XYZ file of C-alpha atoms in Angstrom:
681
model
C 30.927 -17.002 12.123
C 31.571 -19.955 9.768
C 33.656 -19.448 6.645
C 33.220 -20.966 3.181
C 35.125 -20.522 -0.060
C 33.332 -19.286 -3.175
C 35.455 -19.701 -6.309
C 38.522 -19.537 -4.105
C 37.445 -16.462 -2.100
C 36.758 -16.885 1.631
C 33.371 -15.605 2.803
C 31.938 -15.319 6.303
C 28.268 -16.202 6.569
C 25.589 -16.531 9.190
C 24.569 -20.029 10.297
C 21.457 -21.211 8.499
C 22.218 -19.575 5.150
C 22.052 -21.657 2.000
C 24.753 -21.984 -0.654
C 22.994 -19.556 -3.004
C 22.991 -16.820 -0.352
C 26.653 -17.412 0.480
C 27.588 -17.200 -3.201
C 25.766 -13.883 -3.473
C 27.656 -12.588 -0.434
C 30.789 -13.198 -2.507
C 29.335 -11.168 -5.359
C 28.505 -14.128 -7.583
C 25.291 -14.080 -9.572
C 23.353 -17.331 -9.330
C 20.488 -17.760 -11.834
C 17.180 -18.917 -10.396
C 13.493 -19.156 -11.242
C 11.760 -20.843 -8.307
C 13.840 -19.404 -5.456
C 12.682 -16.166 -3.813
C 14.006 -14.652 -0.610
C 10.545 -14.175 0.937
C 9.060 -17.552 0.009
C 9.709 -21.083 1.150
C 12.271 -23.105 -0.802
C 10.867 -25.343 -3.528
C 14.046 -26.391 -5.354
C 12.169 -27.430 -8.474
C 13.587 -25.309 -11.318
C 17.191 -26.585 -10.909
C 18.595 -23.429 -12.507
C 20.745 -22.503 -9.506
C 23.078 -25.485 -9.875
C 26.622 -25.178 -8.483
C 29.467 -27.572 -7.719
C 30.270 -28.163 -4.037
C 33.164 -29.837 -2.222
C 33.089 -31.949 -0.166
C 30.172 -33.630 -1.852
C 29.163 -35.896 -4.698
C 30.723 -35.092 -8.079
C 27.554 -33.664 -9.575
C 25.810 -30.248 -9.739
C 23.620 -29.415 -6.744
C 20.746 -26.970 -6.286
C 22.262 -24.138 -4.264
C 18.923 -22.829 -2.978
C 18.122 -26.079 -1.153
C 21.643 -26.868 0.097
C 22.626 -25.506 3.536
C 26.047 -23.870 3.651
C 28.626 -25.445 5.987
C 31.967 -24.568 7.532
C 34.936 -24.999 5.148
C 32.650 -25.753 2.219
C 34.063 -24.979 -1.237
C 31.543 -23.619 -3.759
C 32.222 -23.371 -7.493
C 29.862 -21.308 -9.633
C 31.546 -21.254 -13.048
C 33.172 -24.634 -13.674
C 32.579 -26.497 -16.963
C 30.304 -28.911 -15.102
C 28.140 -26.039 -13.810
C 27.954 -24.322 -17.202
C 26.965 -27.538 -18.953
C 24.308 -28.268 -16.308
C 22.785 -24.791 -16.649
C 22.719 -25.140 -20.431
C 20.848 -28.403 -20.028
C 18.325 -27.016 -17.539
C 17.616 -24.003 -19.719
C 17.158 -26.263 -22.748
C 14.587 -28.295 -20.844
C 12.735 -25.172 -19.689
C 12.453 -23.951 -23.282
C 11.195 -27.257 -24.718
C 7.538 -26.233 -24.384
C 7.887 -22.477 -23.972
C 6.287 -20.656 -26.924
C 8.422 -18.291 -28.998
C 6.029 -15.368 -28.534
C 8.290 -12.776 -26.898
C 7.261 -10.065 -29.428
C 3.646 -10.194 -28.240
C 4.269 -11.050 -24.576
C 3.620 -8.309 -22.024
C 6.545 -9.599 -19.992
C 8.932 -8.886 -22.891
C 11.792 -6.681 -21.778
C 11.246 -7.516 -18.101
C 11.407 -11.315 -18.330
C 13.750 -13.394 -16.189
C 13.531 -16.222 -18.712
C 14.678 -13.935 -21.536
C 17.577 -12.588 -19.502
C 18.767 -15.934 -18.207
C 18.363 -17.666 -21.567
C 20.752 -15.078 -22.983
C 23.210 -15.429 -20.124
C 23.102 -19.143 -19.338
C 21.399 -20.891 -22.259
C 22.472 -22.601 -25.474
C 22.247 -20.878 -28.825
C 20.195 -23.701 -30.335
C 17.764 -26.463 -29.382
C 17.975 -30.187 -30.070
C 14.224 -30.744 -29.681
C 11.979 -30.842 -32.740
C 8.832 -32.321 -31.157
C 5.581 -30.368 -30.951
C 5.277 -28.042 -27.982
C 2.738 -28.666 -25.245
C -0.255 -26.325 -25.102
C -2.149 -25.511 -21.886
C -5.606 -23.967 -21.537
C -5.842 -20.500 -20.032
C -7.122 -20.194 -16.460
C -9.542 -17.697 -14.931
C -7.970 -15.822 -12.030
C -10.228 -12.776 -11.866
C -10.199 -9.288 -13.421
C -6.553 -8.558 -12.531
C -4.461 -11.551 -13.585
C -4.176 -12.482 -17.260
C -2.929 -16.014 -17.878
C -1.025 -17.577 -20.774
C -0.290 -20.870 -19.099
C 1.555 -22.393 -22.049
C 4.432 -20.135 -20.956
C 4.397 -21.491 -17.382
C 7.564 -23.266 -16.183
C 5.965 -24.554 -12.927
C 8.247 -22.582 -10.614
C 5.304 -22.433 -8.108
C 6.172 -18.929 -6.910
C 2.526 -17.899 -7.328
C 1.338 -20.916 -5.344
C 3.723 -20.221 -2.489
C 2.937 -16.494 -2.355
C -0.830 -16.947 -2.284
C -0.566 -19.685 0.339
C 2.172 -18.297 2.569
C 2.103 -14.493 2.279
C -1.456 -13.696 1.198
C -2.937 -16.508 3.278
C -5.628 -17.317 0.710
C -4.665 -20.742 -0.714
C -6.601 -20.545 -3.972
C -3.841 -21.386 -6.475
C -2.193 -24.796 -6.722
C -0.530 -27.319 -9.010
C -2.394 -30.367 -10.252
C -1.337 -33.496 -12.167
C 2.192 -34.761 -12.710
C 4.918 -34.760 -15.328
C 3.928 -33.329 -18.698
C 0.354 -32.803 -17.488
C 1.333 -30.624 -14.508
C -0.265 -27.177 -14.543
C -1.093 -24.273 -12.243
C -4.808 -23.712 -11.619
C -7.216 -21.888 -9.368
C -9.582 -24.183 -7.551
C -12.989 -24.425 -9.290
C -11.950 -21.668 -11.739
C -12.541 -19.171 -8.965
C -11.142 -15.631 -8.991
C -8.315 -15.070 -6.533
C -9.871 -13.228 -3.595
C -6.768 -11.816 -1.922
C -6.240 -8.044 -1.732
C -2.583 -8.766 -2.566
C -3.239 -11.093 -5.504
C -1.411 -9.170 -8.243
C 1.935 -9.577 -6.503
C 2.044 -13.013 -8.142
C 2.564 -11.181 -11.454
C 5.701 -9.500 -10.121
C 6.901 -12.886 -8.892
C 6.232 -14.755 -12.144
C 9.615 -15.116 -13.882
C 8.011 -15.675 -17.300
C 4.927 -14.286 -19.061
C 2.472 -16.863 -17.714
C 0.844 -14.314 -15.387
C 0.554 -10.724 -16.632
C -1.518 -7.643 -15.833
C -4.982 -8.008 -17.378
C -5.962 -4.305 -17.069
C -2.748 -3.219 -18.818
C -2.560 -5.936 -21.481
C -0.924 -4.810 -24.736
C -0.856 -1.156 -23.636
C 2.862 -0.458 -23.417
C 6.406 -1.703 -23.629
C 8.541 -1.150 -20.528
C 11.215 0.803 -22.395
C 8.616 3.391 -23.437
C 7.857 4.411 -19.860
C 9.294 7.135 -17.666
C 9.800 5.743 -14.174
C 9.252 7.841 -11.029
C 9.859 6.620 -7.487
C 7.226 7.893 -5.058
C 4.838 6.722 -2.312
C 1.294 5.385 -2.243
C -1.652 7.301 -0.757
C -4.475 4.745 -1.007
C -3.981 3.788 2.633
C -1.963 5.144 5.543
C 1.058 2.836 5.193
C 2.818 4.911 2.530
C 4.068 1.931 0.531
C 7.085 2.548 -1.689
C 5.960 2.483 -5.325
C 7.216 3.278 -8.800
C 4.886 5.182 -11.137
C 5.456 4.483 -14.827
C 4.097 7.045 -17.285
C 4.113 7.625 -21.005
C 3.551 11.225 -21.990
C 0.758 12.698 -19.826
C -0.718 9.327 -18.836
C 0.120 7.147 -15.850
C 0.058 3.598 -17.186
C 1.079 1.471 -14.235
C 2.226 1.353 -10.620
C 4.725 -1.226 -9.358
C 6.153 -1.843 -5.865
C 9.599 -0.796 -4.706
C 11.492 -2.596 -1.982
C 11.201 -0.900 1.401
C 11.888 -3.302 4.250
C 10.522 -0.865 6.855
C 7.077 -0.518 5.293
C 5.905 -2.804 2.493
C 8.877 -5.132 1.934
C 8.197 -5.613 -1.788
C 4.415 -6.065 -1.823
C 1.586 -3.638 -2.599
C -2.177 -4.038 -2.539
C -4.258 -4.495 -5.672
C -5.873 -1.099 -5.106
C -2.502 0.642 -4.983
C -1.496 -1.081 -8.205
C -4.613 -0.890 -10.359
C -6.598 2.167 -9.274
C -4.383 4.297 -11.535
C -6.830 4.113 -14.436
C -9.051 6.283 -12.233
C -6.500 9.095 -12.540
C -7.689 9.760 -16.100
C -11.443 9.332 -15.605
C -14.007 11.793 -14.202
C -11.244 14.346 -13.764
C -11.782 17.980 -12.894
C -9.571 19.868 -15.335
C -11.250 23.301 -15.389
C -12.772 25.609 -12.763
C -16.562 25.589 -12.474
C -19.084 27.985 -10.946
C -22.701 27.061 -10.201
C -25.342 29.342 -11.739
C -29.085 28.737 -11.581
C -28.454 25.308 -10.098
C -26.047 24.186 -12.822
C -22.262 24.170 -12.984
C -20.659 26.052 -15.863
C -17.054 26.392 -16.933
C -15.325 29.492 -15.586
C -11.879 31.053 -15.734
C -9.495 30.854 -12.828
C -9.884 34.568 -12.141
C -13.663 34.352 -12.066
C -13.736 31.273 -9.842
C -11.226 32.678 -7.348
C -13.067 36.036 -7.263
C -16.344 34.264 -6.443
C -14.705 32.297 -3.638
C -12.951 35.384 -2.248
C -16.174 37.382 -2.270
C -18.033 34.663 -0.362
C -15.268 34.273 2.212
C -15.039 38.038 2.793
C -18.799 38.288 3.239
C -18.928 35.492 5.803
C -18.008 35.818 9.461
C -14.855 33.799 10.283
C -16.773 31.695 12.794
C -19.218 30.742 10.002
C -16.494 29.406 7.719
C -15.358 25.775 7.844
C -12.433 23.937 6.247
C -12.284 20.137 5.891
C -9.278 18.278 4.488
C -9.702 14.950 2.706
C -7.876 11.653 3.021
C -5.426 12.040 0.114
C -4.034 15.510 0.867
C -0.332 16.256 0.998
C 1.149 18.193 3.920
C 1.936 21.294 1.842
C -1.681 21.829 0.770
C -2.911 21.445 4.347
C -0.227 23.840 5.597
C -1.217 26.465 3.025
C -4.893 26.077 3.972
C -4.035 26.243 7.665
C -1.993 29.440 7.244
C -4.632 31.101 5.078
C -7.707 30.356 7.150
C -6.047 30.711 10.545
C -4.832 34.102 9.335
C -8.459 34.985 8.594
C -9.438 33.978 12.130
C -11.290 30.808 11.119
C -11.389 28.365 14.074
C -13.356 25.556 12.358
C -10.633 23.584 10.597
C -10.567 19.782 10.620
C -8.705 16.951 8.854
C -10.844 14.247 10.514
C -13.797 13.966 8.163
C -14.682 10.625 9.787
C -14.890 12.249 13.247
C -11.900 10.426 14.746
C -11.377 11.244 18.442
C -7.670 12.098 18.203
C -5.682 15.309 18.046
C -5.528 16.673 21.607
C -2.854 14.497 23.200
C 0.861 14.009 22.561
C 2.000 13.042 19.061
C 2.522 9.427 20.124
C -1.206 9.145 20.839
C -2.036 9.034 17.115
C 0.957 7.052 15.828
C 1.633 3.388 15.173
C 4.448 3.395 17.700
C 5.587 -0.219 17.317
C 6.420 0.679 13.669
C 5.290 -1.524 10.811
C 8.498 -3.546 10.762
C 8.703 -3.556 14.558
C 5.348 -5.327 14.893
C 7.257 -8.467 13.912
C 8.904 -8.258 17.335
C 5.545 -8.423 19.151
C 4.477 -11.689 20.736
C 0.864 -10.776 21.539
C -1.250 -8.266 19.589
C -4.722 -7.006 20.494
C -6.734 -5.596 17.558
C -9.495 -3.189 18.587
C -12.042 -1.965 16.056
C -9.898 -2.685 13.009
C -9.896 -5.062 10.084
C -6.295 -4.824 8.860
C -6.969 -7.088 5.890
C -9.106 -4.309 4.361
C -7.551 -1.257 6.001
C -3.891 -2.152 5.420
C -3.420 -5.452 3.527
C 0.384 -5.238 3.483
C 0.457 -4.739 7.250
C -1.898 -7.689 7.634
C 0.628 -9.783 5.676
C 3.273 -8.817 8.266
C 1.034 -10.065 11.066
C 0.513 -13.314 9.163
C 4.274 -13.622 8.610
C 4.901 -13.318 12.355
C 2.033 -15.721 13.099
C 3.393 -18.302 10.645
C 6.644 -18.332 12.576
C 4.650 -19.452 15.600
C 5.681 -16.407 17.597
C 2.480 -14.333 17.589
C -0.873 -14.598 19.307
C -3.633 -12.269 18.132
C -6.790 -11.185 19.915
C -9.665 -9.336 18.231
C -12.329 -7.047 19.653
C -14.565 -6.096 16.753
C -15.715 -7.859 13.615
C -15.302 -11.624 13.437
C -13.822 -11.810 9.925
C -11.187 -13.804 8.047
C -7.821 -12.143 8.662
C -5.801 -14.984 7.023
C -4.524 -16.166 10.423
C -6.148 -17.619 13.509
C -6.974 -15.358 16.436
C -8.798 -15.316 19.752
C -12.159 -13.640 19.233
C -12.843 -11.787 22.465
C -15.983 -9.819 21.692
C -17.615 -7.251 19.459
C -17.762 -3.962 21.311
C -16.686 -1.553 24.058
C -18.007 -3.723 26.879
C -15.478 -6.409 26.005
C -12.739 -3.781 25.947
C -13.538 -2.348 29.377
C -13.925 -5.804 30.919
C -10.819 -7.306 29.351
C -8.638 -7.107 32.451
C -11.245 -9.083 34.417
C -11.453 -11.904 31.889
C -9.834 -15.225 32.713
C -9.323 -16.351 29.119
C -6.102 -17.852 27.810
C -5.536 -14.786 25.668
C -5.695 -12.399 28.632
C -3.241 -14.622 30.461
C -0.922 -14.567 27.430
C -1.281 -10.782 27.219
C -0.266 -10.385 30.847
C 2.754 -12.651 30.417
C 3.848 -11.232 27.042
C 7.337 -9.772 26.753
C 6.403 -7.378 23.954
C 2.612 -6.897 23.791
C 0.989 -4.377 21.449
C -2.497 -2.930 21.047
C -3.677 -1.769 17.606
C -6.685 0.555 17.627
C -8.442 1.264 14.342
C -10.680 3.958 12.924
C -13.660 1.690 13.519
C -13.218 2.252 17.263
C -12.194 5.917 17.279
C -14.562 7.356 14.637
C -17.788 6.576 16.477
C -19.935 9.015 18.400
C -18.436 7.578 21.596
C -14.913 7.608 20.123
C -13.447 9.698 22.949
C -14.717 7.256 25.580
C -13.448 4.293 23.537
C -10.062 5.996 23.266
C -9.908 6.402 27.023
C -10.849 2.762 27.598
C -8.311 1.481 25.037
C -5.531 3.610 26.537
C -6.366 2.218 29.979
C -6.108 -1.336 28.627
C -2.750 -0.559 27.007
C -1.442 0.894 30.260
C -2.697 -1.936 32.449
C -1.048 -4.610 30.258
C 2.067 -2.622 29.417
C 1.262 -2.846 25.693
C 2.764 -0.567 23.053
C 0.138 1.903 21.838
C -0.643 1.839 18.104
C -3.247 3.545 15.939
C -3.833 2.092 12.471
C -5.111 4.922 10.290
C -6.853 4.510 6.950
C -6.208 8.020 5.532
C -2.845 9.017 4.051
C -3.281 12.627 5.176
C -4.417 12.014 8.747
C -1.133 11.890 10.670
C 0.264 14.875 8.762
C -2.860 16.883 9.528
C -2.766 16.008 13.217
C 0.962 16.774 13.381
C 0.416 20.319 12.128
C -2.687 20.946 14.220
C -5.261 20.808 11.428
C -8.005 20.479 14.048
C -10.590 22.905 15.402
C -9.248 25.819 17.439
C -10.976 27.362 20.471
C -14.667 27.659 19.687
C -14.253 25.796 16.408
C -16.509 23.075 15.033
C -15.558 19.570 13.998
C -16.081 18.266 10.463
C -19.328 16.550 11.402
C -20.654 19.688 13.071
C -19.740 21.765 10.017
C -21.831 19.649 7.627
C -24.882 19.643 9.908
C -27.773 21.976 9.018
C -26.705 25.526 9.862
C -23.174 24.387 10.656
C -21.460 26.890 8.350
C -22.174 29.574 5.772
C -19.118 28.756 3.656
C -17.562 25.292 3.554
C -14.139 24.857 1.949
C -13.482 21.211 1.059
C -9.844 20.339 0.455
C -10.370 17.070 -1.398
C -12.966 15.901 1.144
C -15.255 13.327 -0.473
C -15.909 10.840 2.339
C -18.254 13.026 4.389
C -22.007 13.306 3.962
C -22.945 16.768 2.647
C -26.649 16.356 1.869
C -27.814 18.100 5.052
C -25.484 21.097 4.716
C -26.944 24.379 3.473
C -23.537 26.079 3.186
C -21.913 27.585 0.103
C -19.459 24.799 -0.817
C -16.070 25.362 -2.414
C -14.421 22.130 -3.562
C -10.711 21.950 -4.324
C -10.029 18.474 -5.647
C -9.336 16.158 -8.530
C -12.429 14.104 -9.364
C -16.119 14.583 -9.982
C -16.996 12.735 -6.807
C -19.267 13.529 -3.848
C -17.632 16.863 -2.979
C -17.742 18.166 -6.534
C -21.398 17.141 -6.997
C -22.390 19.295 -4.048
C -20.009 22.180 -4.817
C -20.961 25.724 -5.786
C -17.426 26.430 -6.988
C -14.937 23.812 -8.169
C -11.196 24.491 -8.163
C -9.375 21.655 -10.009
C -6.356 20.361 -8.103
C -3.552 17.868 -8.738
C -3.618 14.155 -7.944
C -0.827 12.489 -5.971
C 1.012 11.512 -9.146
C 0.885 15.103 -10.420
C 2.616 16.995 -7.629
C 5.558 16.893 -5.278
C 4.326 16.506 -1.735
C 5.056 15.263 1.765
C 2.977 12.508 3.336
C 3.205 11.154 6.877
C 2.269 7.512 7.262
C 0.534 5.871 10.208
C 3.823 5.283 12.070
C 4.788 8.977 11.765
C 7.311 8.486 8.950
C 7.582 11.574 6.718
C 7.875 10.526 3.068
C 8.462 12.353 -0.206
C 5.910 12.007 -2.983
C 7.356 12.852 -6.395
C 5.515 14.170 -9.456
C 5.346 11.699 -12.346
C 3.158 13.697 -14.771
C 1.721 17.213 -14.888
C -1.814 18.122 -13.720
C -4.662 17.654 -16.197
C -5.883 20.585 -18.279
C -6.081 23.803 -16.293
C -5.695 22.056 -12.939
C -2.997 23.362 -10.608
C -1.178 22.164 -7.504
C -3.313 22.632 -4.414
C -0.935 24.890 -2.502
C -0.581 27.193 -5.540
C -4.373 27.574 -5.764
C -4.524 28.540 -2.095
C -1.623 30.967 -2.612
C -3.543 32.665 -5.457
C -6.720 32.780 -3.345
C -4.816 34.386 -0.464
C -3.890 37.367 -2.665
C -7.547 38.034 -3.429
C -8.347 37.761 0.254
C -5.732 40.363 1.190
C -3.999 37.656 3.255
C -1.113 36.865 0.908
C 0.754 33.784 2.076
C 4.485 34.379 2.710
C 5.818 31.867 0.178
C 6.002 31.821 -3.604
C 7.474 28.375 -4.213
C 7.195 24.856 -2.886
C 10.662 25.127 -1.321
C 9.654 28.263 0.586
C 6.453 26.592 1.740
C 8.382 23.580 2.980
C 10.853 25.817 4.804
C 7.903 27.422 6.618
C 6.419 23.992 7.340
C 9.699 22.693 8.772
C 10.137 25.815 10.896
C 6.626 25.675 12.357
C 6.482 21.880 12.695
C 9.985 20.366 12.926
C 8.786 16.752 12.680
C 8.162 17.273 8.959
C 11.854 17.962 8.379
C 12.892 14.481 9.566
C 12.372 12.609 6.327
C 12.016 8.820 6.690
C 12.514 8.932 10.477
C 10.403 7.153 13.079
C 10.876 7.408 16.808
C 9.727 3.863 17.587
C 8.192 2.270 20.677
C 10.712 3.694 23.154
C 9.393 7.216 22.543
C 5.835 6.069 23.233
C 6.835 4.371 26.486
C 8.296 7.646 27.705
C 4.941 9.433 27.228
C 2.033 9.146 29.645
C -1.000 8.262 27.556
C -3.343 7.955 30.538
C -4.912 11.334 29.776
C -6.181 10.261 26.370
C -9.857 10.355 25.507
C -12.730 11.908 27.314
C -15.756 11.271 29.444
C -19.000 9.900 28.138
C -21.051 6.755 27.986
C -19.893 3.845 25.886
C -22.359 2.612 23.283
C -23.431 -1.014 23.090
C -22.925 -0.980 19.308
C -20.207 -3.353 18.071
C -17.043 -2.031 16.473
C -17.082 -2.049 12.671
C -14.392 -1.223 10.152
C -15.042 2.021 8.254
C -14.102 0.260 5.002
C -17.059 -1.593 3.555
C -15.697 -2.002 0.031
C -11.912 -2.279 -0.099
C -11.785 -1.277 -3.758
C -13.884 1.921 -3.513
C -12.410 3.943 -0.654
C -11.470 7.225 -2.377
C -12.288 9.298 -5.494
C -9.454 7.813 -7.567
C -10.532 4.246 -6.825
C -14.213 5.038 -7.420
C -13.334 6.439 -10.857
C -11.421 3.279 -11.776
C -13.060 0.755 -14.095
C -10.775 -1.978 -12.771
C -11.702 -1.256 -9.158
C -15.392 -1.298 -10.093
C -14.946 -4.797 -11.557
C -13.121 -5.963 -8.433
C -15.775 -4.468 -6.148
C -18.570 -6.156 -8.110
C -16.770 -9.499 -7.876
C -16.101 -9.091 -4.143
C -19.731 -8.207 -3.433
C -21.039 -11.179 -5.402
C -22.640 -9.005 -8.081
C -20.397 -10.557 -10.737
C -20.580 -14.283 -11.377
C -17.471 -16.401 -11.211
C -16.404 -18.395 -14.242
C -17.576 -21.707 -12.789
C -21.157 -20.446 -12.766
């Protein structure tokens, strides 16, 4: 590898690196505003100036200068210090002195670098430039007078999000960042531009003037709003969660999160269930824990085990599902299901329901076939990975399903199962590319597997994967789904599925473990709802047992690629609510089926012993494990419907009880549906 000298110290570097990266390899801190590792190089802030030999005797922008063999780089010479002072002085000419009222205060790159690399005075006495505020939707608050035209937001929206709706207009003193036609930014990843903004020009509109960063307690945990398990940081003050920010995790979300992950947190405090309720004379009334648990126990004891059903929702942690599984299996209940959407998975090997390529590994694929999935709505951060690979010119995508905007071009092959079964006989360019691909992958979504003919679709998709030698991947939408399938939270012999349980006469007692996405209007069962929000399940319930949200408990979650992740409690449950597993433990005593664990650690020990995959935290087997498994037995017999595949997500912002309780998500959903007018109108 080539070698360069940084302030007299020799450093080996990989060909293609720039001077800034080489300097950082040597441990030198280079200030920057426009440069970002995941965006294209703009070179317009000039803050990263260094001195280089051989070269002209002047400071040079290290981000835009390729490193070369035997190059000498100087980061702290008098010339460099003077140049940085000058650049910082120029940047502050028009910047307002409003740090005390700026939401970026305390987390501002401009503040930090002005202290470290700026002058202690200014030689400019002219009036500062003022810029009108811009409308960017309900999430992004603008104070454009603070903008230093680094163009990070422009490059992110164009390159990563793939929705080029922000740009720079005019020149010189008149240059400013705008959205075209004053239109709201429509990307599901739009708020990442706020993280990227190095000043206070773009801030969080829903959280404006609500906190100072040093007031917040920071907790590192994982997201549950989709099945990716993005690494996040939950910031709380007292009992309230005030914000969610992304953490860097190269294997899953890099450093991006979706707008729903970030802003649905205001739903954690609204429409909450914080006390037990019992229905009397058609109306719910407040009850004590003892009374509510006694009512539930009496109903369960009176019912035959084959007339009891248990359905787990999309946001459940593994511990709560394990406690429910142990309790109701111990009672002889066969009708247990974590697939409230009716997904046709759970009978084959573990690899049959995993995203085996892994989220990071999909960047190694050269041809990808999407079947019955809209990743832009189901997993926006994963969709950004596909776009990243496509931008490099190394990925070809084919779609069987909805013909929608995925932010990259693709070959539209057809809408339904007939296209899937006839794919091998097609003579299209895409099929030819799929046959010749070195690393093909098939991604099957819930829109294909949650239909009435889901088992037949599964069989057809597995046959396609086998015939083309493609890596098998399932893109789930529910954070709890893989964990539930891993532990066997599916009907036993003679048991009924979730859809059969909610049919008329399907069950006498229905225990809903946070299940809100299943239609209950036809069910005549006695419904017990253990959950967090006054959503669909609670409205139908005869007894409500208030549980803890994902920010209020320690729990294990398994993402779509089979990676076991630790969720960490940031605040305590609301009111009289309790952690889900503890409620089930208390119920088991009244049932005479006392569960054999008294603490979360004991429960996890039992979980790890019964299902060893849960003990391998942050481990994924990868595509090699899937190739070693014969997936030809997947699916079942049956006729394929002519109906086209459709994503189960109709409104990206309203997919779970937390999001539906969020005012911010309601505003975003109204804007996305066209119910809210844009500013230009």
